[in-house]
PDB file of C-alpha atoms in Angstrom:
ATOM      1  CA  GLN S  22       0.000   0.000   0.000  1.00  0.00           C
ATOM      2  CA  VAL S  23       0.917   3.640  -0.498  1.00  0.00           C
ATOM      3  CA  GLN S  24       0.425   6.049   2.376  1.00  0.00           C
ATOM      4  CA  LEU S  25       0.079   9.814   1.982  1.00  0.00           C
ATOM      5  CA  VAL S  26       0.646  11.991   5.038  1.00  0.00           C
ATOM      6  CA  GLU S  27      -0.582  15.590   4.952  1.00  0.00           C
ATOM      7  CA  SER S  28       0.160  18.516   7.225  1.00  0.00           C
ATOM      8  CA  GLY S  29      -0.089  22.295   7.338  1.00  0.00           C
ATOM      9  CA  GLY S  30      -3.804  22.906   7.601  1.00  0.00           C
ATOM     10  CA  GLY S  31      -5.293  25.285  10.104  1.00  0.00           C
ATOM     11  CA  SER S  32      -7.369  28.395  10.645  1.00  0.00           C
ATOM     12  CA  VAL S  33      -6.415  31.784   9.202  1.00  0.00           C
ATOM     13  CA  GLN S  34      -7.996  35.158   8.561  1.00  0.00           C
ATOM     14  CA  PRO S  35      -8.917  36.253   5.042  1.00  0.00           C
ATOM     15  CA  GLY S  36      -5.797  37.334   3.196  1.00  0.00           C
ATOM     16  CA  GLY S  37      -3.614  34.995   5.203  1.00  0.00           C
ATOM     17  CA  SER S  38      -1.402  32.162   4.018  1.00  0.00           C
ATOM     18  CA  LEU S  39      -0.930  28.469   4.657  1.00  0.00           C
ATOM     19  CA  ARG S  40       1.461  25.881   3.253  1.00  0.00           C
ATOM     20  CA  LEU S  41       0.302  22.292   2.904  1.00  0.00           C
ATOM     21  CA  SER S  42       2.778  19.428   2.720  1.00  0.00           C
ATOM     22  CA  CYS S  43       2.365  15.844   1.580  1.00  0.00           C
ATOM     23  CA  ALA S  44       4.779  12.929   1.590  1.00  0.00           C
ATOM     24  CA  ALA S  45       4.122   9.526   0.077  1.00  0.00           C
ATOM     25  CA  SER S  46       5.617   6.293   1.338  1.00  0.00           C
ATOM     26  CA  GLY S  47       5.138   2.562   0.989  1.00  0.00           C
ATOM     27  CA  SER S  48       5.026   0.512  -2.190  1.00  0.00           C
ATOM     28  CA  ILE S  49       6.054   3.282  -4.553  1.00  0.00           C
ATOM     29  CA  PHE S  50       7.429   2.338  -7.936  1.00  0.00           C
ATOM     30  CA  SER S  51       6.470   5.046 -10.416  1.00  0.00           C
ATOM     31  CA  ILE S  52       4.228   7.902  -9.357  1.00  0.00           C
ATOM     32  CA  THR S  53       3.175   9.952 -12.376  1.00  0.00           C
ATOM     33  CA  THR S  54       0.950  12.617 -10.826  1.00  0.00           C
ATOM     34  CA  MET S  55       0.595  14.287  -7.446  1.00  0.00           C
ATOM     35  CA  GLY S  56      -1.909  16.948  -6.562  1.00  0.00           C
ATOM     36  CA  TRP S  57      -4.379  18.503  -4.172  1.00  0.00           C
ATOM     37  CA  TYR S  58      -8.152  18.200  -4.057  1.00  0.00           C
ATOM     38  CA  ARG S  59     -10.617  19.895  -1.755  1.00  0.00           C
ATOM     39  CA  GLN S  60     -14.120  19.092  -0.615  1.00  0.00           C
ATOM     40  CA  VAL S  61     -16.829  20.816   1.390  1.00  0.00           C
ATOM     41  CA  SER S  62     -19.822  19.070   2.905  1.00  0.00           C
ATOM     42  CA  GLY S  63     -22.464  18.300   0.310  1.00  0.00           C
ATOM     43  CA  LYS S  64     -20.227  19.201  -2.618  1.00  0.00           C
ATOM     44  CA  GLN S  65     -18.165  17.170  -5.047  1.00  0.00           C
ATOM     45  CA  ARG S  66     -14.464  16.862  -4.467  1.00  0.00           C
ATOM     46  CA  GLU S  67     -12.640  19.161  -6.880  1.00  0.00           C
ATOM     47  CA  LEU S  68      -9.100  19.249  -8.172  1.00  0.00           C
ATOM     48  CA  VAL S  69      -7.263  22.325  -6.918  1.00  0.00           C
ATOM     49  CA  ALA S  70      -3.800  21.840  -8.408  1.00  0.00           C
ATOM     50  CA  SER S  71      -1.612  19.068  -9.736  1.00  0.00           C
ATOM     51  CA  LEU S  72       1.781  18.352 -11.214  1.00  0.00           C
ATOM     52  CA  THR S  73       2.597  15.567 -13.633  1.00  0.00           C
ATOM     53  CA  THR S  74       5.908  14.145 -14.791  1.00  0.00           C
ATOM     54  CA  GLY S  75       6.760  15.438 -18.240  1.00  0.00           C
ATOM     55  CA  ALA S  76       4.045  18.085 -18.263  1.00  0.00           C
ATOM     56  CA  ALA S  77       4.999  21.539 -19.465  1.00  0.00           C
ATOM     57  CA  THR S  78       2.801  23.311 -16.923  1.00  0.00           C
ATOM     58  CA  ASN S  79       0.991  22.545 -13.707  1.00  0.00           C
ATOM     59  CA  TYR S  80      -2.770  22.537 -13.429  1.00  0.00           C
ATOM     60  CA  TYR S  81      -4.686  25.049 -11.328  1.00  0.00           C
ATOM     61  CA  HIS S  82      -8.374  25.438 -10.764  1.00  0.00           C
ATOM     62  CA  ASP S  83      -9.553  28.804 -12.051  1.00  0.00           C
ATOM     63  CA  SER S  84     -10.575  29.918  -8.574  1.00  0.00           C
ATOM     64  CA  VAL S  85      -7.020  29.649  -7.199  1.00  0.00           C
ATOM     65  CA  LYS S  86      -4.924  30.863 -10.123  1.00  0.00           C
ATOM     66  CA  GLY S  87      -2.515  33.569  -9.043  1.00  0.00           C
ATOM     67  CA  ARG S  88      -2.987  32.754  -5.365  1.00  0.00           C
ATOM     68  CA  PHE S  89      -1.909  29.121  -4.949  1.00  0.00           C
ATOM     69  CA  THR S  90       1.348  27.530  -6.053  1.00  0.00           C
ATOM     70  CA  ILE S  91       1.973  23.800  -6.257  1.00  0.00           C
ATOM     71  CA  SER S  92       5.533  22.535  -5.996  1.00  0.00           C
ATOM     72  CA  GLY S  93       7.429  19.426  -5.117  1.00  0.00           C
ATOM     73  CA  ASP S  94       9.391  16.557  -6.535  1.00  0.00           C
ATOM     74  CA  ILE S  95       7.518  13.495  -7.703  1.00  0.00           C
ATOM     75  CA  ALA S  96      10.768  11.530  -7.771  1.00  0.00           C
ATOM     76  CA  LYS S  97      11.087  12.241  -4.039  1.00  0.00           C
ATOM     77  CA  ASN S  98       7.369  11.591  -3.476  1.00  0.00           C
ATOM     78  CA  THR S  99       6.658  15.025  -2.053  1.00  0.00           C
ATOM     79  CA  VAL S 100       4.272  17.805  -2.970  1.00  0.00           C
ATOM     80  CA  TYR S 101       3.411  21.174  -1.433  1.00  0.00           C
ATOM     81  CA  LEU S 102       0.664  23.722  -1.845  1.00  0.00           C
ATOM     82  CA  GLN S 103       1.446  27.329  -0.965  1.00  0.00           C
ATOM     83  CA  MET S 104      -1.841  29.154  -0.434  1.00  0.00           C
ATOM     84  CA  ASN S 105      -1.755  32.947  -0.341  1.00  0.00           C
ATOM     85  CA  SER S 106      -4.496  35.572  -0.231  1.00  0.00           C
ATOM     86  CA  LEU S 107      -6.866  33.035   1.241  1.00  0.00           C
ATOM     87  CA  LYS S 108     -10.595  33.650   0.975  1.00  0.00           C
ATOM     88  CA  PRO S 109     -13.487  32.261   3.025  1.00  0.00           C
ATOM     89  CA  GLU S 110     -14.570  30.260  -0.012  1.00  0.00           C
ATOM     90  CA  ASP S 111     -11.275  28.360   0.187  1.00  0.00           C
ATOM     91  CA  THR S 112     -12.516  26.727   3.383  1.00  0.00           C
ATOM     92  CA  ALA S 113     -12.568  22.964   2.835  1.00  0.00           C
ATOM     93  CA  VAL S 114     -10.888  19.698   3.646  1.00  0.00           C
ATOM     94  CA  TYR S 115      -7.831  19.406   1.427  1.00  0.00           C
ATOM     95  CA  TYR S 116      -6.680  15.980   0.260  1.00  0.00           C
ATOM     96  CA  CYS S 117      -3.340  14.976  -1.192  1.00  0.00           C
ATOM     97  CA  ASN S 118      -3.525  12.622  -4.160  1.00  0.00           C
ATOM     98  CA  ALA S 119      -0.975  10.482  -5.948  1.00  0.00           C
ATOM     99  CA  ASP S 120      -1.312   8.260  -9.004  1.00  0.00           C
ATOM    100  CA  GLN S 121       1.027   5.524 -10.060  1.00  0.00           C
ATOM    101  CA  TYR S 122       1.060   2.927 -12.804  1.00  0.00           C
ATOM    102  CA  TYR S 123       1.555  -0.756 -12.126  1.00  0.00           C
ATOM    103  CA  GLY S 124      -0.020  -4.077 -13.010  1.00  0.00           C
ATOM    104  CA  GLY S 125      -1.280  -2.710 -16.317  1.00  0.00           C
ATOM    105  CA  GLY S 126      -3.207   0.250 -14.955  1.00  0.00           C
ATOM    106  CA  TYR S 127      -3.218   3.448 -12.925  1.00  0.00           C
ATOM    107  CA  HIS S 128      -3.998   3.453  -9.221  1.00  0.00           C
ATOM    108  CA  ALA S 129      -4.979   6.436  -7.098  1.00  0.00           C
ATOM    109  CA  TYR S 130      -4.083   7.020  -3.458  1.00  0.00           C
ATOM    110  CA  TRP S 131      -5.423   9.582  -1.007  1.00  0.00           C
ATOM    111  CA  GLY S 132      -4.309  11.250   2.171  1.00  0.00           C
ATOM    112  CA  GLN S 133      -6.513  11.529   5.231  1.00  0.00           C
ATOM    113  CA  GLY S 134      -7.343  15.171   4.572  1.00  0.00           C
ATOM    114  CA  THR S 135      -6.423  18.357   6.396  1.00  0.00           C
ATOM    115  CA  GLN S 136      -8.879  21.092   7.339  1.00  0.00           C
ATOM    116  CA  VAL S 137      -8.364  24.621   6.052  1.00  0.00           C
ATOM    117  CA  THR S 138     -10.616  27.275   7.558  1.00  0.00           C
ATOM    118  CA  VAL S 139     -10.580  30.904   6.438  1.00  0.00           C
ATOM    119  CA  SER S 140     -12.686  33.230   8.553  1.00  0.00           C
ATOM    120  CA  SER S 141     -12.610  36.443  10.538  1.00  0.00           C
TER     121      SER S 141
END
């Protein structure tokens, strides 16, 4: 199994910043994509940002462009999400995700989630 451990969530005021970290361990052979999703109660989980080996650019959801920056090193099984200029609508549980290919197909793995709360 692959385990993803997240950290860095918390409570901040609007305009504040947080940095999320994720490290993968376990049966890792060839991770191709790592990223961050978020989910609020009653809503679908949405992709916030991701990085993929060989990709020219990283992906960002329109709502976070210019405010969030994803970074990391897939080869070292780490990914970060720097979140600046946070807004109340960014409040959600954030999940780290990793995909790897083995046994003829892709497999997805998820962290336990970390709460981000933006409020006055």
